[in-house]
Amino acid sequence: MQSVRANGLPSVAIPMPSEIREQLDRIRSSQEFHTPDRGRRFLDYIVEEKLAGRGAYLKAYTIALEVFGRDASFDAQNDPVVRVEAGRIRRALERYYLVAGQFDKVIITIPKGGYVPCFRHACPETDPGPLAETADIPDPVVQTAAASKPADPLPLDESAVRSAPASWTFYVTPVFLCLTALIAVFAVPSLFSPLSRPSTSPTDQANFPQVVVEPFEDISEAGASAGIARGLTDEVIGRLAKFREIVVISNLPAASAGQPLSKAQQEPRFALQGRVRVEDSRLRLTARFVDRHDGSAIWANSYDRDLRVQDVFQVEADLAQDMATALASPYGIIFRSNTAMSRSDPDDWGDYACAQSYYRYRVDLNPKGLDAARTCLQQATKRVPGNSTYWALLSMTYLDELRFRYSLDKAPAPQSLKSALETARRAVYLDPQNARALQALMLANFFSGDVHAALSAGAAAYEINPNDTELAGEYGFRLALSGEWDTGCGLMSRTINKNPNPKGYFEVGLAMCAYMRGDYQAAELWVRMADLKYNTIHHLVLLAILGAEGRLDEAREEHAWLRANAPELLANIRNEISTRLPRPEDQQRVLADLKAAGVAIASP
């Protein structure tokens, strides 16, 4: 049978979006493309996301929400719907190209190991062979990449191609095309200008706290829990490693005879230790976080599980999640207690203080703290230009000027939003698997009005690290404000139960949740508990609640505060509300209650 094969000397030109969409229509309309409707929706979705430059967000979690209607509690490990459907589509595509699409000019594949489709030109050849799978090449995450003009292709050694074995050339060609497309996109000088990726150097390694996870010890009789101890060690390392504000070390090098460890090898000061015991189907884990220099215990906890209720793998995953959240979340043990700073030489932690300063500011949202954090992070990105986390936190300092309206008497400068978006894109470009970078991109996109891109970034970040309560809360907040109130508010509520800070910020979010479901008493309780005196939006939320309840005397006090302190906000109230609430019906509800509270609402 004749099959579709790439040319021996491939063209670096990739199909145009119009060609790809035409090919997609051709595939979907073919009787030889054997897949149900949801499989067709799956293929449509991933192709359009790739064409829109959002291929980096194509994760199981995102697809489950967008295509299969799952909610934010979706767990890809326990629900294989996306993985199974992706396998069906790969087989359906292979059948289509072998039977009906032998002479098609455009090839669409879904490389194994991911859900990002790859597009290439092909021509029919007489030499038969199977349709090859292409490598899983991630997309550039910057959305403007899709519209950028590729640079000139890199030169190709034709003699090397001609001398390669035919079968090897066939399998490499699609990989080469995808790589070439990415190289061409990333080679555009203006794409990230002036934020081009710096060359890798030792200074790109931030001096974040280093934590050694020691092998958990089995203390059961006859080694009954040795396997569980090893499994827990691996699970904890994997979950902690998703937090980019710490460095996780799985083992320390041993000193060679006559050659002691260097200072860098001895540097990790903190260790996580654990002991596991199993008796009569009961498991007990005792964990502690210690200072390796003096042996002091900074944190300790014990966990009990019944192995008759949960299987071992789920127990390991749950315990690892609990420990990772307690220790490494931005307001967890490592950060909240200032352990890494107070117990180290300031010359050693250096730029790490900038990350700490941002999270300290977030506790009460004091604008003075914001200025200090931004200045520090600006310097940190100059000294450590390759660190994604510093760029992400810097992006959020730019955005906070806009979203919290610290310049009370004037509108925020447009440059603030532009800077937030540019630095967030830079952060994701440097490390696409950094959940904090994706969080920054989610927020910058949301306030830029691109809600779909914001939620896609948030879903990708949440899939990478659902144990990060700061991230989970922000993602829940964006979901709620975008109209998915039940899902988003549920996620925020769970965050407050796990996260010691910044409670005030998420309490205002839960006030909005109660307000939207008509529970004004609960809404007022939440917003008054928040006590964010510096937060102009907090006063605006309270004013809407008072207007809804008809408590005009108290509403006049809040209105007077806003007129005195944030006149620019009131003058542009429609824009302020639409920036935060994308759905028109939500906007109209808030504006009506503000009008009832005495705010003058100009006609649209």
mmCIF file of N, CA, C and O in Angstrom, residues 505-560:
data_model
loop_
_atom_site.group_PDB
_atom_site.id
_atom_site.type_symbol
_atom_site.label_atom_id
_atom_site.label_comp_id
_atom_site.label_asym_id
_atom_site.label_seq_id
_atom_site.Cartn_x
_atom_site.Cartn_y
_atom_site.Cartn_z
ATOM 1 N N TYR A 505 -6.895 38.559 51.377
ATOM 2 C CA TYR A 505 -7.118 38.656 49.941
ATOM 3 C C TYR A 505 -8.172 37.660 49.489
ATOM 4 O O TYR A 505 -9.108 38.006 48.761
ATOM 5 N N PHE A 506 -8.042 36.412 49.905
ATOM 6 C CA PHE A 506 -9.014 35.402 49.483
ATOM 7 C C PHE A 506 -10.336 35.544 50.225
ATOM 8 O O PHE A 506 -11.375 35.089 49.722
ATOM 9 N N GLU A 507 -10.335 36.157 51.392
ATOM 10 C CA GLU A 507 -11.602 36.425 52.076
ATOM 11 C C GLU A 507 -12.444 37.417 51.276
ATOM 12 O O GLU A 507 -13.674 37.292 51.229
ATOM 13 N N VAL A 508 -11.802 38.395 50.653
ATOM 14 C CA VAL A 508 -12.552 39.296 49.767
ATOM 15 C C VAL A 508 -13.117 38.502 48.591
ATOM 16 O O VAL A 508 -14.245 38.748 48.141
ATOM 17 N N GLY A 509 -12.350 37.525 48.094
ATOM 18 C CA GLY A 509 -12.849 36.665 47.034
ATOM 19 C C GLY A 509 -14.076 35.880 47.469
ATOM 20 O O GLY A 509 -15.068 35.782 46.728
ATOM 21 N N LEU A 510 -14.053 35.342 48.679
ATOM 22 C CA LEU A 510 -15.211 34.599 49.176
ATOM 23 C C LEU A 510 -16.380 35.530 49.470
ATOM 24 O O LEU A 510 -17.545 35.112 49.394
ATOM 25 N N ALA A 511 -16.082 36.791 49.775
ATOM 26 C CA ALA A 511 -17.167 37.769 49.910
ATOM 27 C C ALA A 511 -17.889 37.938 48.580
ATOM 28 O O ALA A 511 -19.125 38.007 48.535
ATOM 29 N N MET A 512 -17.132 37.990 47.484
ATOM 30 C CA MET A 512 -17.752 38.079 46.158
ATOM 31 C C MET A 512 -18.571 36.832 45.846
ATOM 32 O O MET A 512 -19.647 36.902 45.241
ATOM 33 N N CYS A 513 -18.079 35.672 46.288
ATOM 34 C CA CYS A 513 -18.818 34.424 46.064
ATOM 35 C C CYS A 513 -20.167 34.466 46.776
ATOM 36 O O CYS A 513 -21.207 34.108 46.194
ATOM 37 N N ALA A 514 -20.151 34.887 48.044
ATOM 38 C CA ALA A 514 -21.405 34.966 48.808
ATOM 39 C C ALA A 514 -22.333 36.025 48.210
ATOM 40 O O ALA A 514 -23.547 35.827 48.127
ATOM 41 N N TYR A 515 -21.770 37.134 47.786
ATOM 42 C CA TYR A 515 -22.558 38.207 47.182
ATOM 43 C C TYR A 515 -23.269 37.707 45.918
ATOM 44 O O TYR A 515 -24.462 37.971 45.713
ATOM 45 N N MET A 516 -22.560 36.969 45.089
ATOM 46 C CA MET A 516 -23.142 36.504 43.832
ATOM 47 C C MET A 516 -24.240 35.467 44.037
ATOM 48 O O MET A 516 -25.119 35.321 43.194
ATOM 49 N N ARG A 517 -24.187 34.749 45.148
ATOM 50 C CA ARG A 517 -25.280 33.802 45.406
ATOM 51 C C ARG A 517 -26.381 34.415 46.271
ATOM 52 O O ARG A 517 -27.314 33.732 46.684
ATOM 53 N N GLY A 518 -26.277 35.740 46.530
ATOM 54 C CA GLY A 518 -27.327 36.456 47.233
ATOM 55 C C GLY A 518 -27.262 36.364 48.740
ATOM 56 O O GLY A 518 -28.197 36.816 49.433
ATOM 57 N N ASP A 519 -26.194 35.835 49.293
ATOM 58 C CA ASP A 519 -26.043 35.738 50.751
ATOM 59 C C ASP A 519 -25.261 36.961 51.231
ATOM 60 O O ASP A 519 -24.052 36.894 51.482
ATOM 61 N N TYR A 520 -25.955 38.081 51.364
ATOM 62 C CA TYR A 520 -25.283 39.346 51.656
ATOM 63 C C TYR A 520 -24.720 39.393 53.076
ATOM 64 O O TYR A 520 -23.708 40.062 53.321
ATOM 65 N N GLN A 521 -25.366 38.702 54.003
ATOM 66 C CA GLN A 521 -24.851 38.685 55.367
ATOM 67 C C GLN A 521 -23.480 38.007 55.401
ATOM 68 O O GLN A 521 -22.537 38.529 56.009
ATOM 69 N N ALA A 522 -23.374 36.850 54.757
ATOM 70 C CA ALA A 522 -22.076 36.167 54.706
ATOM 71 C C ALA A 522 -21.058 36.996 53.933
ATOM 72 O O ALA A 522 -19.877 37.062 54.305
ATOM 73 N N ALA A 523 -21.506 37.650 52.867
ATOM 74 C CA ALA A 523 -20.598 38.480 52.069
ATOM 75 C C ALA A 523 -20.003 39.590 52.921
ATOM 76 O O ALA A 523 -18.797 39.862 52.867
ATOM 77 N N GLU A 524 -20.853 40.240 53.717
ATOM 78 C CA GLU A 524 -20.343 41.322 54.564
ATOM 79 C C GLU A 524 -19.385 40.799 55.624
ATOM 80 O O GLU A 524 -18.356 41.433 55.915
ATOM 81 N N LEU A 525 -19.692 39.642 56.202
ATOM 82 C CA LEU A 525 -18.794 39.065 57.209
ATOM 83 C C LEU A 525 -17.425 38.771 56.619
ATOM 84 O O LEU A 525 -16.397 39.092 57.222
ATOM 85 N N TRP A 526 -17.403 38.194 55.421
ATOM 86 C CA TRP A 526 -16.128 37.881 54.780
ATOM 87 C C TRP A 526 -15.334 39.148 54.492
ATOM 88 O O TRP A 526 -14.128 39.229 54.763
ATOM 89 N N VAL A 527 -15.985 40.160 53.941
ATOM 90 C CA VAL A 527 -15.250 41.353 53.528
ATOM 91 C C VAL A 527 -14.760 42.141 54.737
ATOM 92 O O VAL A 527 -13.686 42.759 54.697
ATOM 93 N N ARG A 528 -15.505 42.123 55.827
ATOM 94 C CA ARG A 528 -15.041 42.836 57.026
ATOM 95 C C ARG A 528 -13.933 42.056 57.735
ATOM 96 O O ARG A 528 -13.044 42.662 58.349
ATOM 97 N N MET A 529 -13.953 40.737 57.646
ATOM 98 C CA MET A 529 -12.860 39.941 58.212
ATOM 99 C C MET A 529 -11.555 40.202 57.473
ATOM 100 O O MET A 529 -10.470 40.129 58.041
ATOM 101 N N ALA A 530 -11.670 40.493 56.195
ATOM 102 C CA ALA A 530 -10.463 40.704 55.393
ATOM 103 C C ALA A 530 -9.643 41.869 55.912
ATOM 104 O O ALA A 530 -8.413 41.819 55.962
ATOM 105 N N ASP A 531 -10.301 42.947 56.276
ATOM 106 C CA ASP A 531 -9.644 44.111 56.880
ATOM 107 C C ASP A 531 -8.440 44.585 56.057
ATOM 108 O O ASP A 531 -7.353 44.815 56.585
ATOM 109 N N LEU A 532 -8.631 44.720 54.758
ATOM 110 C CA LEU A 532 -7.560 45.206 53.888
ATOM 111 C C LEU A 532 -7.731 46.709 53.690
ATOM 112 O O LEU A 532 -8.262 47.170 52.684
ATOM 113 N N LYS A 533 -7.289 47.461 54.644
ATOM 114 C CA LYS A 533 -7.546 48.903 54.634
ATOM 115 C C LYS A 533 -6.877 49.613 53.468
ATOM 116 O O LYS A 533 -7.289 50.705 53.082
ATOM 117 N N TYR A 534 -5.817 49.009 52.904
ATOM 118 C CA TYR A 534 -5.133 49.660 51.786
ATOM 119 C C TYR A 534 -5.766 49.309 50.438
ATOM 120 O O TYR A 534 -5.405 49.890 49.421
ATOM 121 N N ASN A 535 -6.678 48.353 50.442
ATOM 122 C CA ASN A 535 -7.198 47.817 49.198
ATOM 123 C C ASN A 535 -8.463 48.557 48.772
ATOM 124 O O ASN A 535 -9.533 48.371 49.362
ATOM 125 N N THR A 536 -8.347 49.372 47.745
ATOM 126 C CA THR A 536 -9.487 50.148 47.254
ATOM 127 C C THR A 536 -10.615 49.235 46.789
ATOM 128 O O THR A 536 -11.796 49.529 47.006
ATOM 129 N N ILE A 537 -10.278 48.141 46.139
ATOM 130 C CA ILE A 537 -11.297 47.225 45.630
ATOM 131 C C ILE A 537 -12.086 46.611 46.777
ATOM 132 O O ILE A 537 -13.281 46.335 46.646
ATOM 133 N N HIS A 538 -11.424 46.412 47.907
ATOM 134 C CA HIS A 538 -12.123 45.913 49.097
ATOM 135 C C HIS A 538 -13.253 46.867 49.485
ATOM 136 O O HIS A 538 -14.388 46.453 49.754
ATOM 137 N N HIS A 539 -12.992 48.158 49.477
ATOM 138 C CA HIS A 539 -14.025 49.149 49.808
ATOM 139 C C HIS A 539 -15.142 49.139 48.771
ATOM 140 O O HIS A 539 -16.318 49.326 49.100
ATOM 141 N N LEU A 540 -14.786 48.913 47.518
ATOM 142 C CA LEU A 540 -15.789 48.886 46.454
ATOM 143 C C LEU A 540 -16.719 47.681 46.609
ATOM 144 O O LEU A 540 -17.937 47.784 46.420
ATOM 145 N N VAL A 541 -16.138 46.518 46.968
ATOM 146 C CA VAL A 541 -16.956 45.319 47.186
ATOM 147 C C VAL A 541 -17.926 45.549 48.346
ATOM 148 O O VAL A 541 -19.121 45.228 48.254
ATOM 149 N N LEU A 542 -17.431 46.127 49.425
ATOM 150 C CA LEU A 542 -18.292 46.389 50.575
ATOM 151 C C LEU A 542 -19.406 47.370 50.203
ATOM 152 O O LEU A 542 -20.565 47.204 50.625
ATOM 153 N N LEU A 543 -19.088 48.361 49.384
ATOM 154 C CA LEU A 543 -20.103 49.330 48.967
ATOM 155 C C LEU A 543 -21.207 48.650 48.152
ATOM 156 O O LEU A 543 -22.399 48.946 48.345
ATOM 157 N N ALA A 544 -20.854 47.725 47.267
ATOM 158 C CA ALA A 544 -21.861 47.005 46.488
ATOM 159 C C ALA A 544 -22.744 46.154 47.385
ATOM 160 O O ALA A 544 -23.963 46.072 47.188
ATOM 161 N N ILE A 545 -22.146 45.526 48.399
ATOM 162 C CA ILE A 545 -22.921 44.698 49.334
ATOM 163 C C ILE A 545 -23.915 45.557 50.104
ATOM 164 O O ILE A 545 -25.099 45.210 50.247
ATOM 165 N N LEU A 546 -23.463 46.701 50.589
ATOM 166 C CA LEU A 546 -24.354 47.598 51.339
ATOM 167 C C LEU A 546 -25.469 48.131 50.444
ATOM 168 O O LEU A 546 -26.617 48.286 50.886
ATOM 169 N N GLY A 547 -25.133 48.391 49.189
ATOM 170 C CA GLY A 547 -26.169 48.837 48.249
ATOM 171 C C GLY A 547 -27.214 47.762 48.014
ATOM 172 O O GLY A 547 -28.416 48.037 47.942
ATOM 173 N N ALA A 548 -26.762 46.511 47.903
ATOM 174 C CA ALA A 548 -27.701 45.406 47.694
ATOM 175 C C ALA A 548 -28.624 45.220 48.885
ATOM 176 O O ALA A 548 -29.787 44.840 48.735
ATOM 177 N N GLU A 549 -28.111 45.499 50.083
ATOM 178 C CA GLU A 549 -28.918 45.334 51.298
ATOM 179 C C GLU A 549 -29.768 46.573 51.601
ATOM 180 O O GLU A 549 -30.594 46.541 52.518
ATOM 181 N N GLY A 550 -29.536 47.662 50.862
ATOM 182 C CA GLY A 550 -30.295 48.881 51.117
ATOM 183 C C GLY A 550 -29.881 49.622 52.367
ATOM 184 O O GLY A 550 -30.643 50.437 52.891
ATOM 185 N N ARG A 551 -28.674 49.411 52.828
ATOM 186 C CA ARG A 551 -28.167 50.084 54.049
ATOM 187 C C ARG A 551 -27.446 51.361 53.619
ATOM 188 O O ARG A 551 -26.221 51.440 53.564
ATOM 189 N N LEU A 552 -28.231 52.370 53.334
ATOM 190 C CA LEU A 552 -27.711 53.552 52.658
ATOM 191 C C LEU A 552 -26.848 54.424 53.554
ATOM 192 O O LEU A 552 -25.918 55.082 53.066
ATOM 193 N N ASP A 553 -27.138 54.475 54.848
ATOM 194 C CA ASP A 553 -26.313 55.300 55.737
ATOM 195 C C ASP A 553 -24.873 54.791 55.758
ATOM 196 O O ASP A 553 -23.923 55.578 55.640
ATOM 197 N N GLU A 554 -24.690 53.480 55.937
ATOM 198 C CA GLU A 554 -23.342 52.906 55.938
ATOM 199 C C GLU A 554 -22.717 52.995 54.544
ATOM 200 O O GLU A 554 -21.500 53.192 54.408
ATOM 201 N N ALA A 555 -23.558 52.860 53.532
ATOM 202 C CA ALA A 555 -23.056 52.968 52.163
ATOM 203 C C ALA A 555 -22.489 54.355 51.897
ATOM 204 O O ALA A 555 -21.482 54.503 51.198
ATOM 205 N N ARG A 556 -23.126 55.388 52.468
ATOM 206 C CA ARG A 556 -22.640 56.750 52.254
ATOM 207 C C ARG A 556 -21.222 56.922 52.827
ATOM 208 O O ARG A 556 -20.402 57.653 52.271
ATOM 209 N N GLU A 557 -20.931 56.237 53.940
ATOM 210 C CA GLU A 557 -19.593 56.338 54.526
ATOM 211 C C GLU A 557 -18.537 55.738 53.596
ATOM 212 O O GLU A 557 -17.467 56.327 53.380
ATOM 213 N N GLU A 558 -18.842 54.564 53.062
ATOM 214 C CA GLU A 558 -17.906 53.928 52.130
ATOM 215 C C GLU A 558 -17.764 54.752 50.847
ATOM 216 O O GLU A 558 -16.668 54.902 50.308
ATOM 217 N N HIS A 559 -18.885 55.283 50.376
ATOM 218 C CA HIS A 559 -18.861 56.103 49.168
ATOM 219 C C HIS A 559 -17.999 57.349 49.385
ATOM 220 O O HIS A 559 -17.214 57.749 48.509
ATOM 221 N N ALA A 560 -18.134 57.942 50.564
ATOM 222 C CA ALA A 560 -17.337 59.139 50.874
ATOM 223 C C ALA A 560 -15.843 58.802 50.903
ATOM 224 O O ALA A 560 -15.003 59.581 50.432
#
